[in-house]
Short mmCIF file of the C-alpha atoms (twelve columns), coordinates in Angstrom:
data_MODEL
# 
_entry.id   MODEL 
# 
loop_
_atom_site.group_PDB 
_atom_site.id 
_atom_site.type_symbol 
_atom_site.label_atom_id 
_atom_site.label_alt_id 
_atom_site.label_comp_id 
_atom_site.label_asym_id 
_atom_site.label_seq_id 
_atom_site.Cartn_x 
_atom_site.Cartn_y 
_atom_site.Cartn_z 
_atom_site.pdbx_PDB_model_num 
ATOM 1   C CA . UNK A 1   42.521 47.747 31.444 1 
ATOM 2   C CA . UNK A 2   42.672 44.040 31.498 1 
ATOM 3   C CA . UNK A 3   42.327 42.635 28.102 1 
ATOM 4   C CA . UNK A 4   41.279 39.119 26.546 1 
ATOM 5   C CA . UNK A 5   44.016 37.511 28.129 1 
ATOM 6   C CA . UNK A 6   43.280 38.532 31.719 1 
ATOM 7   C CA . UNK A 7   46.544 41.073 31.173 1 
ATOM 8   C CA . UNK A 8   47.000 44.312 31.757 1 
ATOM 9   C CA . UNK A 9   48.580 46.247 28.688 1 
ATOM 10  C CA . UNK A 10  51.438 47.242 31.015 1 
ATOM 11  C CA . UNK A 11  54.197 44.930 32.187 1 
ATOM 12  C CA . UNK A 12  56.559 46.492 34.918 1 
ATOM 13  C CA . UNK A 13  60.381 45.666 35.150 1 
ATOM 14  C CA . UNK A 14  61.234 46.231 38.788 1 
ATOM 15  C CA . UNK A 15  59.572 44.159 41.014 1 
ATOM 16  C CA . UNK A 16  59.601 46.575 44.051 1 
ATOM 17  C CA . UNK A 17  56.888 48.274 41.427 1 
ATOM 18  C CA . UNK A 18  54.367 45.613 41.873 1 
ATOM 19  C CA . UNK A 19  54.237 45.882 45.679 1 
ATOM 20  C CA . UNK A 20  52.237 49.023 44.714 1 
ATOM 21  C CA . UNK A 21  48.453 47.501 45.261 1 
ATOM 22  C CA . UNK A 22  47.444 50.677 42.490 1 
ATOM 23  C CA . UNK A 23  49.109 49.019 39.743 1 
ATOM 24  C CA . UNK A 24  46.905 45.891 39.990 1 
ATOM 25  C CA . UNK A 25  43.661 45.561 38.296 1 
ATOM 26  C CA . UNK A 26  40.566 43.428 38.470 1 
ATOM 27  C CA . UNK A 27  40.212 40.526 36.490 1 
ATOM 28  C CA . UNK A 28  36.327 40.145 35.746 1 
ATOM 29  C CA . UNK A 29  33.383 38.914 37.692 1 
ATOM 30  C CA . UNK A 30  32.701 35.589 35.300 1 
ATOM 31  C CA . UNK A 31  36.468 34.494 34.985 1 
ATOM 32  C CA . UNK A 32  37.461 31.019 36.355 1 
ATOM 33  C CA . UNK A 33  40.341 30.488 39.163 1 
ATOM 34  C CA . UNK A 34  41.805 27.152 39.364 1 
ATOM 35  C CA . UNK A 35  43.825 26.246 42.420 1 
ATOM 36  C CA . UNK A 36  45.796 22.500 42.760 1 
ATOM 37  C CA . UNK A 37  47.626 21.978 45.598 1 
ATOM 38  C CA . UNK A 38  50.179 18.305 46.828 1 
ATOM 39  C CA . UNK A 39  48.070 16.142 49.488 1 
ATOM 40  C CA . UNK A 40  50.474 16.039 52.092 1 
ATOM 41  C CA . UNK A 41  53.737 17.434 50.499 1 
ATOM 42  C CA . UNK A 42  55.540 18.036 53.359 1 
ATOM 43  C CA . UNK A 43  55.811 14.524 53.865 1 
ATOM 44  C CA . UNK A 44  56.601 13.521 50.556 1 
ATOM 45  C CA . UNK A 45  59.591 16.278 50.709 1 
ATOM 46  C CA . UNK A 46  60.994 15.250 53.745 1 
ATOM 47  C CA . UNK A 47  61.092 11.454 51.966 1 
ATOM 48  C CA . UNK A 48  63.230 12.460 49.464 1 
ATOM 49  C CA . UNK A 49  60.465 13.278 46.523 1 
ATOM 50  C CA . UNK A 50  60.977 17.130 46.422 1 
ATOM 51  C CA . UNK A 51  61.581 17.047 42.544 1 
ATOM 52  C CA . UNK A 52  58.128 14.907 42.141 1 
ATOM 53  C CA . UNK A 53  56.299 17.462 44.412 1 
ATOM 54  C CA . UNK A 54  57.607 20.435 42.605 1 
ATOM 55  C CA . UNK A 55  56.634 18.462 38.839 1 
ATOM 56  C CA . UNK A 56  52.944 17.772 40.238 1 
ATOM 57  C CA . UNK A 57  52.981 21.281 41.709 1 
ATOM 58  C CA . UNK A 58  53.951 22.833 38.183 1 
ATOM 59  C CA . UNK A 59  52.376 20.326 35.942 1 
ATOM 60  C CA . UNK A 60  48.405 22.473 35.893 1 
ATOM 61  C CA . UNK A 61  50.424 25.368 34.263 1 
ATOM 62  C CA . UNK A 62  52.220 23.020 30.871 1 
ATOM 63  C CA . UNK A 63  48.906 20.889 30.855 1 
ATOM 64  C CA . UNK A 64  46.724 24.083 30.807 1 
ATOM 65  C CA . UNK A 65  48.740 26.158 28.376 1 
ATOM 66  C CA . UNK A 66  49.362 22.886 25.909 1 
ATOM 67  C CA . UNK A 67  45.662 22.456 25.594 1 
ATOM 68  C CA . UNK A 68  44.787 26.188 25.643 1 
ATOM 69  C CA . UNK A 69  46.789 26.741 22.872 1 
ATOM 70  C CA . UNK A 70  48.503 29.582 24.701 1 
ATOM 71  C CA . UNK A 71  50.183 30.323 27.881 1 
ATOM 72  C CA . UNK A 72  49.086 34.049 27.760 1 
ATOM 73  C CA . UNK A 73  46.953 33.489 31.114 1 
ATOM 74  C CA . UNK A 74  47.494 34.703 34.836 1 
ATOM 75  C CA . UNK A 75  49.804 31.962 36.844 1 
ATOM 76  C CA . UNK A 76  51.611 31.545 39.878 1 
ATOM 77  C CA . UNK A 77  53.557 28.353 40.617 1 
ATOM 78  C CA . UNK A 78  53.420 27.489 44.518 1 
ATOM 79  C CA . UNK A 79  56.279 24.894 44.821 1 
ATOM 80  C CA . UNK A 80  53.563 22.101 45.316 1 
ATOM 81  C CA . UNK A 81  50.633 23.471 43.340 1 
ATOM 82  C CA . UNK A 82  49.656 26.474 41.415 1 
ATOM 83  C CA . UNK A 83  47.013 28.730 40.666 1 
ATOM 84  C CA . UNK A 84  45.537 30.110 37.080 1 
ATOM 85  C CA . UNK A 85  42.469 32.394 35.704 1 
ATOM 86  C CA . UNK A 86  41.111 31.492 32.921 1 
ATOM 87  C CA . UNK A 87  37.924 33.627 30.863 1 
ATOM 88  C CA . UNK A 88  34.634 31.736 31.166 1 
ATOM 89  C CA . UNK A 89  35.086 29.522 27.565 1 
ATOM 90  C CA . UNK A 90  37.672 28.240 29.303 1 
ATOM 91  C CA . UNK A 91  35.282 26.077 31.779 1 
ATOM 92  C CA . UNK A 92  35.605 22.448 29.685 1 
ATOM 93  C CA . UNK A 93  39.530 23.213 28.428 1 
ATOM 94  C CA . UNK A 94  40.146 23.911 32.668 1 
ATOM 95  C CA . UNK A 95  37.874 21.354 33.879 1 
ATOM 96  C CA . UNK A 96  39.839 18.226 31.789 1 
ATOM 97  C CA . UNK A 97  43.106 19.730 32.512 1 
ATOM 98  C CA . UNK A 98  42.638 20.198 36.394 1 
ATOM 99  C CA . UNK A 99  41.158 16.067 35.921 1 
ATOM 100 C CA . UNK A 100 44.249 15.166 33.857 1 
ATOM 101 C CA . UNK A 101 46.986 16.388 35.737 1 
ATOM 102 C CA . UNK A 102 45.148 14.742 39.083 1 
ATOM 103 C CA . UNK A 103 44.985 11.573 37.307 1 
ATOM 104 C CA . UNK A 104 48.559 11.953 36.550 1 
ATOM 105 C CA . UNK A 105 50.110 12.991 39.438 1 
ATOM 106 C CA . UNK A 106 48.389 9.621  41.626 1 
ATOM 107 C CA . UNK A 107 48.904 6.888  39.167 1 
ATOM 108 C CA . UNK A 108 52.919 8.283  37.883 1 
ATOM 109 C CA . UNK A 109 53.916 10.459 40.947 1 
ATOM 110 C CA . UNK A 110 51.774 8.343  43.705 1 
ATOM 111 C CA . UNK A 111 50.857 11.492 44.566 1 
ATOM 112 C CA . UNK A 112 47.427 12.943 45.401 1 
ATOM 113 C CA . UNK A 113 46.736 16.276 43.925 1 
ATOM 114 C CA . UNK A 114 43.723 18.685 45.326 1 
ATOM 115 C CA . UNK A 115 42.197 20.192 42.450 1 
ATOM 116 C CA . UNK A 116 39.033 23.237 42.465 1 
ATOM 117 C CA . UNK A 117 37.724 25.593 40.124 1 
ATOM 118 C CA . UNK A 118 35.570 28.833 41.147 1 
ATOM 119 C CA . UNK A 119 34.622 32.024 39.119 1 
ATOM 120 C CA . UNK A 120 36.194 35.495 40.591 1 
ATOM 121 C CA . UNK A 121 32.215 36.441 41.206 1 
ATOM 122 C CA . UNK A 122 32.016 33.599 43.746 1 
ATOM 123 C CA . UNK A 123 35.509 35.116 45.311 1 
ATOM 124 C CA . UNK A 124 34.089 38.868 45.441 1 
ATOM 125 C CA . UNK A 125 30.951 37.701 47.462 1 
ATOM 126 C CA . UNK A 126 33.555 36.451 50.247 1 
ATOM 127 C CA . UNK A 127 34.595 40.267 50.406 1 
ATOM 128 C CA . UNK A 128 37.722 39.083 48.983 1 
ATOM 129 C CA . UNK A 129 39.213 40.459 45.374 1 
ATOM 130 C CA . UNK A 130 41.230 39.201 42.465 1 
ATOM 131 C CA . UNK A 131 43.102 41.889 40.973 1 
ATOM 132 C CA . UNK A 132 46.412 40.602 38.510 1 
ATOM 133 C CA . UNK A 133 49.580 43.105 37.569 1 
ATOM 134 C CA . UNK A 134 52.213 42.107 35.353 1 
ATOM 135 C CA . UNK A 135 56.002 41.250 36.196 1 
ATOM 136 C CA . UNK A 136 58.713 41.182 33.312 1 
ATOM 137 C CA . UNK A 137 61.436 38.939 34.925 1 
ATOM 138 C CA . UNK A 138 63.299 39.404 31.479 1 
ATOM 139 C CA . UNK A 139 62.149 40.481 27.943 1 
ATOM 140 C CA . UNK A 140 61.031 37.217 27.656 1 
ATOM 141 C CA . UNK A 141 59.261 36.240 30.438 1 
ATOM 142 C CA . UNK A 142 56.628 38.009 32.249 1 
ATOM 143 C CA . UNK A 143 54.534 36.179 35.390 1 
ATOM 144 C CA . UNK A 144 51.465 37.421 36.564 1 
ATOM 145 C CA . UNK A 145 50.956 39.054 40.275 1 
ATOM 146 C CA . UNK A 146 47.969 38.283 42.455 1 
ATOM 147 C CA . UNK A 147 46.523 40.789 44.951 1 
ATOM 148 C CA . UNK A 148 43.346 41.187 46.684 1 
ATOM 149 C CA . UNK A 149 42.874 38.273 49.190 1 
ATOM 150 C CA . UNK A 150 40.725 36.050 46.544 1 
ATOM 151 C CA . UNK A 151 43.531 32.973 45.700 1 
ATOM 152 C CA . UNK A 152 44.174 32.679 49.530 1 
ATOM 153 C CA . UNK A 153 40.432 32.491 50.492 1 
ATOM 154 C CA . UNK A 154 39.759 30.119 47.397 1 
ATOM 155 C CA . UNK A 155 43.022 27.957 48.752 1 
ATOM 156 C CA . UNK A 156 41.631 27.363 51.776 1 
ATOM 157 C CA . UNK A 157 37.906 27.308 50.593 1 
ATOM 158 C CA . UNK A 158 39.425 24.255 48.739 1 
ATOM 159 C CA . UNK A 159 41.074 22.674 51.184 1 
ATOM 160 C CA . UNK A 160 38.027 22.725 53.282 1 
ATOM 161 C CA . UNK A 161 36.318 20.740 50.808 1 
ATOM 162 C CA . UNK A 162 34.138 23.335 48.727 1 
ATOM 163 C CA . UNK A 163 34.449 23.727 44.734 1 
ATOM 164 C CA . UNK A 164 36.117 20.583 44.263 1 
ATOM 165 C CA . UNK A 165 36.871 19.543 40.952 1 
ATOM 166 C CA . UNK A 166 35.216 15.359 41.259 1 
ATOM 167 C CA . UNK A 167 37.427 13.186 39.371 1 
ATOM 168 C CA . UNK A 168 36.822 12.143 35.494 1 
ATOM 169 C CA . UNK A 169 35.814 8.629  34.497 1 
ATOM 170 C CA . UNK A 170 37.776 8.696  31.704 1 
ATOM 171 C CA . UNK A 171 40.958 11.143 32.165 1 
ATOM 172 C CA . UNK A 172 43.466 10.853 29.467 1 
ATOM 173 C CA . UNK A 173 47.260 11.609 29.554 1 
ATOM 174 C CA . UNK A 174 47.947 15.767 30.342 1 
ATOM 175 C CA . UNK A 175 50.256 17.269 27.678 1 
ATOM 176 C CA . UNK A 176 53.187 17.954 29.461 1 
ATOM 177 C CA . UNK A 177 54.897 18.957 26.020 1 
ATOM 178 C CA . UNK A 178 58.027 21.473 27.901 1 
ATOM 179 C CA . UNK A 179 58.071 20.894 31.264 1 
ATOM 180 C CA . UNK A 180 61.040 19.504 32.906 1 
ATOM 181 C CA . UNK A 181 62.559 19.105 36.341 1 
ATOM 182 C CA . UNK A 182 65.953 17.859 35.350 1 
ATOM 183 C CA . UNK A 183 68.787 20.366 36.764 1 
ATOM 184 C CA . UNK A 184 70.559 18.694 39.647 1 
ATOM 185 C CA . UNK A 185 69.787 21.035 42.452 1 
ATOM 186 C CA . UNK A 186 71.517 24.456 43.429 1 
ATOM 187 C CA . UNK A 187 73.548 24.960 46.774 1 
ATOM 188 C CA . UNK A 188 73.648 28.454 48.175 1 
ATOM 189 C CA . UNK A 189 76.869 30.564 47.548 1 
ATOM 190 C CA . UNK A 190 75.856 32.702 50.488 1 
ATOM 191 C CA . UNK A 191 75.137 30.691 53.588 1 
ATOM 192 C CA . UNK A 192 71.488 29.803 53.286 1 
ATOM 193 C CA . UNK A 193 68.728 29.299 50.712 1 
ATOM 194 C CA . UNK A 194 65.332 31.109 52.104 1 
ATOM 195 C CA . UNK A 195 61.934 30.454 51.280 1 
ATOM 196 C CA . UNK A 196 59.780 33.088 52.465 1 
ATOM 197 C CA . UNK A 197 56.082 33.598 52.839 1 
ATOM 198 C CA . UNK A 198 54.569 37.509 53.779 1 
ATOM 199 C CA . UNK A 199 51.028 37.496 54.148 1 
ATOM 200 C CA . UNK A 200 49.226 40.658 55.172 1 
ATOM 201 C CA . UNK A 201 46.187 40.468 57.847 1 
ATOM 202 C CA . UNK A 202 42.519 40.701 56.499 1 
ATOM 203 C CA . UNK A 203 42.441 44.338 58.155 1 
ATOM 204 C CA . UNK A 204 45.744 45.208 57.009 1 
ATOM 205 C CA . UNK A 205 45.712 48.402 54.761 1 
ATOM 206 C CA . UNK A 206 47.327 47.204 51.118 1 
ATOM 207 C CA . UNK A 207 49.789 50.308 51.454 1 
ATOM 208 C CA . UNK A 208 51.002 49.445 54.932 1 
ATOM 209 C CA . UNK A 209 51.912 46.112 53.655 1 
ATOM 210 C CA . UNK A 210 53.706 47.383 50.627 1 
ATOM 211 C CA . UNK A 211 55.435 49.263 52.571 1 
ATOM 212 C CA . UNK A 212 56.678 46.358 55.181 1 
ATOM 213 C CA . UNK A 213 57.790 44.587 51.946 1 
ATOM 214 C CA . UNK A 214 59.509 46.960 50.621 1 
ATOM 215 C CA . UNK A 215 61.910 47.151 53.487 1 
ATOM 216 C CA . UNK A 216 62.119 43.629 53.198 1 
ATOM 217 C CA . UNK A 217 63.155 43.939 49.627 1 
ATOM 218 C CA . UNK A 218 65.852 46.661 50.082 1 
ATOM 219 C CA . UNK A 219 67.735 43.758 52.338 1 
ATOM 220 C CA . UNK A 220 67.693 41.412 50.217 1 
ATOM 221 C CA . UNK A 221 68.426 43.775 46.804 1 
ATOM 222 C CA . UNK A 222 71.787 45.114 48.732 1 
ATOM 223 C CA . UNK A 223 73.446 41.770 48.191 1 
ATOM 224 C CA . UNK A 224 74.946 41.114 45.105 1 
ATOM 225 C CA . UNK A 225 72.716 40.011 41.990 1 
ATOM 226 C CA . UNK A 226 69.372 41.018 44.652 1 
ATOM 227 C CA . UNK A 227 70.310 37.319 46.528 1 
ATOM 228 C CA . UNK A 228 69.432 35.755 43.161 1 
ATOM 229 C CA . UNK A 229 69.644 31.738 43.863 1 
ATOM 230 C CA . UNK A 230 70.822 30.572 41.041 1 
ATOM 231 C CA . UNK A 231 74.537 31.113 40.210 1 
ATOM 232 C CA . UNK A 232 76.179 33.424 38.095 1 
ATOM 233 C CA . UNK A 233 78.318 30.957 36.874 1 
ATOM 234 C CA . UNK A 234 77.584 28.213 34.345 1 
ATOM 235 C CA . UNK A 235 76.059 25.480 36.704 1 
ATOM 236 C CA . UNK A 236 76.308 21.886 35.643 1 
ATOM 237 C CA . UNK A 237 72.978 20.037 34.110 1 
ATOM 238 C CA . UNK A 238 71.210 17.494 35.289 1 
ATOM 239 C CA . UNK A 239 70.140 14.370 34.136 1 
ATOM 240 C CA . UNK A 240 69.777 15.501 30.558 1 
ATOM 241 C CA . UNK A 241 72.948 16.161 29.944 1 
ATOM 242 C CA . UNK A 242 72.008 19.326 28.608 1 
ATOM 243 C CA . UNK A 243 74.498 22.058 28.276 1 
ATOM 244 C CA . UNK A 244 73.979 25.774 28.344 1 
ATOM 245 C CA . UNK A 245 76.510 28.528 27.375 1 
ATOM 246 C CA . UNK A 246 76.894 31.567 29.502 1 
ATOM 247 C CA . UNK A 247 74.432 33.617 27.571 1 
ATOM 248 C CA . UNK A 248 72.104 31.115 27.622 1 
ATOM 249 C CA . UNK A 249 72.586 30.607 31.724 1 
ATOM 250 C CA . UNK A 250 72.206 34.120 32.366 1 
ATOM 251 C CA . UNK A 251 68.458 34.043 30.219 1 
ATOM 252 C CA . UNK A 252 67.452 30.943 32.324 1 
ATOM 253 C CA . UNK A 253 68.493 32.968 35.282 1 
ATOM 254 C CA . UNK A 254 66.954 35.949 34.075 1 
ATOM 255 C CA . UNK A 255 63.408 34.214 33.467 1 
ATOM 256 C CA . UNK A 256 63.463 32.843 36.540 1 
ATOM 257 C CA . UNK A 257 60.274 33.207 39.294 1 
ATOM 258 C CA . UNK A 258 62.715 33.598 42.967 1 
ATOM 259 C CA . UNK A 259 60.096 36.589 43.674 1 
ATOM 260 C CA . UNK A 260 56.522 36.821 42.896 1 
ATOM 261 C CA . UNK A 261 53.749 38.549 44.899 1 
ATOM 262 C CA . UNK A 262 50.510 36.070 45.383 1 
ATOM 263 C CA . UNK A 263 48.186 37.931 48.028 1 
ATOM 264 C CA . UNK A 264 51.470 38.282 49.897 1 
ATOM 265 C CA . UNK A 265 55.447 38.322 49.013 1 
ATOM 266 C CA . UNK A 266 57.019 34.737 48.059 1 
ATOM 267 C CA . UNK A 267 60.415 34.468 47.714 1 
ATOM 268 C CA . UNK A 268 63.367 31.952 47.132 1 
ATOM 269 C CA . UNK A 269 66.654 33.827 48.010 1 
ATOM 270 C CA . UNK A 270 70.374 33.078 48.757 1 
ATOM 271 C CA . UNK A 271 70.977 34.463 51.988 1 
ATOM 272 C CA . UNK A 272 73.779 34.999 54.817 1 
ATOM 273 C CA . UNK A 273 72.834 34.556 57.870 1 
ATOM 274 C CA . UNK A 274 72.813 38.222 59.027 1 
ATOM 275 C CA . UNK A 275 70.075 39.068 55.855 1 
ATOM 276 C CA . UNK A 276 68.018 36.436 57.495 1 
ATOM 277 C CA . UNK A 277 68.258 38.396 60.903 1 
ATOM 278 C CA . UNK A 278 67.739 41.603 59.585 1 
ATOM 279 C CA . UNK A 279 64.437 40.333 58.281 1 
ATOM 280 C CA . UNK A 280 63.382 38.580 61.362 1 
ATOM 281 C CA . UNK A 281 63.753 41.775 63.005 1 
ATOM 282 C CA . UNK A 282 61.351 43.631 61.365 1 
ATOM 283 C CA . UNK A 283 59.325 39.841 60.767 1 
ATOM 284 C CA . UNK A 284 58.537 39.328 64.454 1 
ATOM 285 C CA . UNK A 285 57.072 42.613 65.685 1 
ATOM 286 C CA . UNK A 286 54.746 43.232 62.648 1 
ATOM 287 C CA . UNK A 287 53.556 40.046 63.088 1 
ATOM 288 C CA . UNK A 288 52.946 40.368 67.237 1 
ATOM 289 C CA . UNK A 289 51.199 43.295 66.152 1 
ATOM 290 C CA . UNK A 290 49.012 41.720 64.356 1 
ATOM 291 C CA . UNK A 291 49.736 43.137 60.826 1 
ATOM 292 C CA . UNK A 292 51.081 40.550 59.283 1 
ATOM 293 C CA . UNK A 293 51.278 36.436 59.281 1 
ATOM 294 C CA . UNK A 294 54.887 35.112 57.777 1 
ATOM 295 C CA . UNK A 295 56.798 31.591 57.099 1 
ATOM 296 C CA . UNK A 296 60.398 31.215 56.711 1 
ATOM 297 C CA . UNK A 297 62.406 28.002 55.967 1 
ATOM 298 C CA . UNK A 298 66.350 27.722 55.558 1 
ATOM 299 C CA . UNK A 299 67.853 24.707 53.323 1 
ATOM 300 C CA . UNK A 300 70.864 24.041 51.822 1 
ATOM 301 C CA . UNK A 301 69.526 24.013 48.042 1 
ATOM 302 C CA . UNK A 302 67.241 25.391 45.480 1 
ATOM 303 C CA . UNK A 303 65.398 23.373 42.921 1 
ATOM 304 C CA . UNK A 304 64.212 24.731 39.453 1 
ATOM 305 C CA . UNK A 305 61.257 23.223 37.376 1 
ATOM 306 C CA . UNK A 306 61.543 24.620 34.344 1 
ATOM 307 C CA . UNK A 307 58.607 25.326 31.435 1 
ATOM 308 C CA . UNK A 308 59.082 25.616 27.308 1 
ATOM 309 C CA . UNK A 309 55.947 27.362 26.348 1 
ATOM 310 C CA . UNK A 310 55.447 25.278 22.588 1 
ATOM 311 C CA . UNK A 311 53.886 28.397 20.858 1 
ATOM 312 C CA . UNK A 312 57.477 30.801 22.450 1 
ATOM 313 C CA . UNK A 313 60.402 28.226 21.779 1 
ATOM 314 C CA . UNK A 314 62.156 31.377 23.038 1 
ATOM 315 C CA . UNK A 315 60.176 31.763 26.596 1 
ATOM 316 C CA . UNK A 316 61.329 29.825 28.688 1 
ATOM 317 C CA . UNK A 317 59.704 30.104 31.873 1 
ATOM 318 C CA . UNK A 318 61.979 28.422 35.322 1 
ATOM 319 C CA . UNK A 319 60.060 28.000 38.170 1 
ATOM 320 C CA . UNK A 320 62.180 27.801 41.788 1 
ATOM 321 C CA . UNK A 321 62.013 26.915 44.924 1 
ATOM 322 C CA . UNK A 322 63.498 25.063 48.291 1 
ATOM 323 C CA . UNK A 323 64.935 21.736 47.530 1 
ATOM 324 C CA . UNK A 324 64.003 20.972 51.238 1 
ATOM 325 C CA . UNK A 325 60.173 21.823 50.427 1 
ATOM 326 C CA . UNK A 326 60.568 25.639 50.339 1 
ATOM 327 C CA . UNK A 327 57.092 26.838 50.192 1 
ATOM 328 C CA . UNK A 328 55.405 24.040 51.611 1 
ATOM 329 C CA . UNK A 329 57.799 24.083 55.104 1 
ATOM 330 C CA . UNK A 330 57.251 28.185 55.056 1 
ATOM 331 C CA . UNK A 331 53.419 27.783 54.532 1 
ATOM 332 C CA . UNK A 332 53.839 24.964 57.465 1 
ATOM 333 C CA . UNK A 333 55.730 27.552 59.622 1 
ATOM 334 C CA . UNK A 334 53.237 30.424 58.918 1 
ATOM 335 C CA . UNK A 335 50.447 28.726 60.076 1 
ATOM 336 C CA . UNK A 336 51.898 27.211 63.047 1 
ATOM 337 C CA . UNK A 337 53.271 30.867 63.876 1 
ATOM 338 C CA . UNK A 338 49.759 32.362 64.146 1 
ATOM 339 C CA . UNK A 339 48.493 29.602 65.933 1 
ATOM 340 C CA . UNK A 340 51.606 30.825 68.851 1 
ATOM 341 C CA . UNK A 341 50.236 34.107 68.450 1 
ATOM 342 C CA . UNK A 342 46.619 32.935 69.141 1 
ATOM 343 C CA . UNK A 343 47.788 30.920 72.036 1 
ATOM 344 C CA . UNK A 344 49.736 33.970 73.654 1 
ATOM 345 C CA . UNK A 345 47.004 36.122 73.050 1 
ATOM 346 C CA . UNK A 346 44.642 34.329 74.863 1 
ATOM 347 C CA . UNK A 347 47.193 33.338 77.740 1 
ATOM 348 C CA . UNK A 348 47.675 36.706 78.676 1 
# 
């Protein structure tokens, strides 16, 4: 059952659990979904202004849980944007935070933020669903899975212009109370970092997908700490000088998000070579079978964003991706790969 705070009551500790589409559940009809997504991040990222990209992308979440009072609500950060359910008295509280953070994000970042808001009923007449399961990274951090099709139609519902959040006259400053993208960024130990999109097909059963995934998983779980990105060891800080003791590194690492399912499998990895290979191998066919649509990019760093919920001093929440635009380059490659397929479909 999903309760108040668009949770389940049951939070699962091995990821390869929430590949299972039984475990997820509905959220209701009359619930909000808020999407934000970076106007042209790729070309922000390739200038340089990763870290700004990823602090737009991230900044809906801190905004939305300073002024909810909570930050016990479904989320997924995207690298450059995010996406959030809210219940329906949520609608004003959502509405001035989406506003705020756009405001923000053009006149500090110079950077042009999409914003939209929709309720789930609005997704479920598409024929698409939002259904939400719950991932404990740690015992103090749990992130919220997305299934059913609905924040992938509503992305690109969005980007096509519909349920478009207009701009306020009057937008004040978003609380950004916690949120931080200060770590100098991570190099790979192993060879490469990966960002990785796996999207099933509209007529794709859920079960056949899980199952692709899960062989993708078990590659990537034989390496040593599952081809975790962050080190093991005590990295040095960033600009803020701040210093964290092995315990401490190992909780950041811990609560970190470097795998998350969002109507398809998102991951940032450190890779060899040969994992990458072993993936593309089973990658390629599924997808010229038509099962499947997928993104990969390789860079030489990760990059962490990193959230203090105010009401959990103790939570804190460490959101990754490519320094060299992860997501946004795999979501690039992903489209441009079906477009191939298209292209040698119809050439035959």
């Amino acid at each position: 059952m999903i309760n108040s705070h668009g949770q389940s009551h049951q939070a699962y500790d091995e990821f390869s659990l929430v590949l299972d589409p039984d475990v997820y559940e509905p959220l209701p009809d009359d619930w909000l979904i808020g999407i934000t997504d970076v106007v042209n991040s790729t070309t922000a990222i390739r200038s340089g202004r990763y870290e700004d990209v990823n602090y737009a992308g991230a900044s809906i979440i801190a905004a939305l849980g300073n002024a909810w009072g909570s930050f016990d609500f479904p989320f997924v950060f995207r690298g450059d944007g995010a996406a959030f359910a809210l219940p329906p008295q949520g609608m004003m509280v959502a509405t001035s935070a989406l506003r705020q953070v756009a405001d923000f994000a053009r006149a500090d970042l110079d950077l042009t933020l999409r914003i939209g808001l929709l309720t789930v009923r609005e997704i479920r007449t598409s024929g698409r669903d939002v259904r939400i399961a719950r991932y404990a990274a740690s015992e103090n951090a749990t992130y919220a899975m997305f299934a059913g099709g609905g924040l992938k139609w509503a992305e690109q519902q969005i980007k096509n212009g519909r349920y478009l959040v207009k701009p306020g006259r009057y937008a004040t400053k978003p609380d950004l109370t916690g949120l931080s993208c200060d770590w100098t960024p991570f190099p790979s130990q192993r060879g490469e970092i990966l960002s990785l999109l796996v999207e099933p097909n509209d007529h794709t059963r859920p079960e056949v997908f899980a199952a692709l995934a899960k062989r993708l998983l078990a590659i990537f779980d034989a390496a040593p700490r599952q081809s975790h990105p962050l080190p093991g060891d005590v990295p040095m800080s960033g600009d803020s000088g701040k210093q964290v003791d092995a315990k401490g590194w190992s909780e950041v690492a811990a609560n970190s998000d470097f795998r998350k399912f969002d109507d398809g499998l998102r991951l940032t990895l450190d890779c060899t070579p040969e994992q990458i290979d072993r993936v593309e191998a089973i990658l390629v066919p599924a997808r010229a079978r038509g099962k499947i649509k997928f993104g990969l990019h390789r860079q030489s760093h990760a990059l962490m964003t990193c959230l203090v919920p105010s009401d959990r001093p103790d939570s804190h929440l460490h959101f990754l991706d490519g320094m060299g635009g992860g997501y946004a380059r795999a979501a690039e490659k992903m489209e441009e790969g079906a477009l191939d397929d298209v292209v040698r479909h119809h050439g035959r």
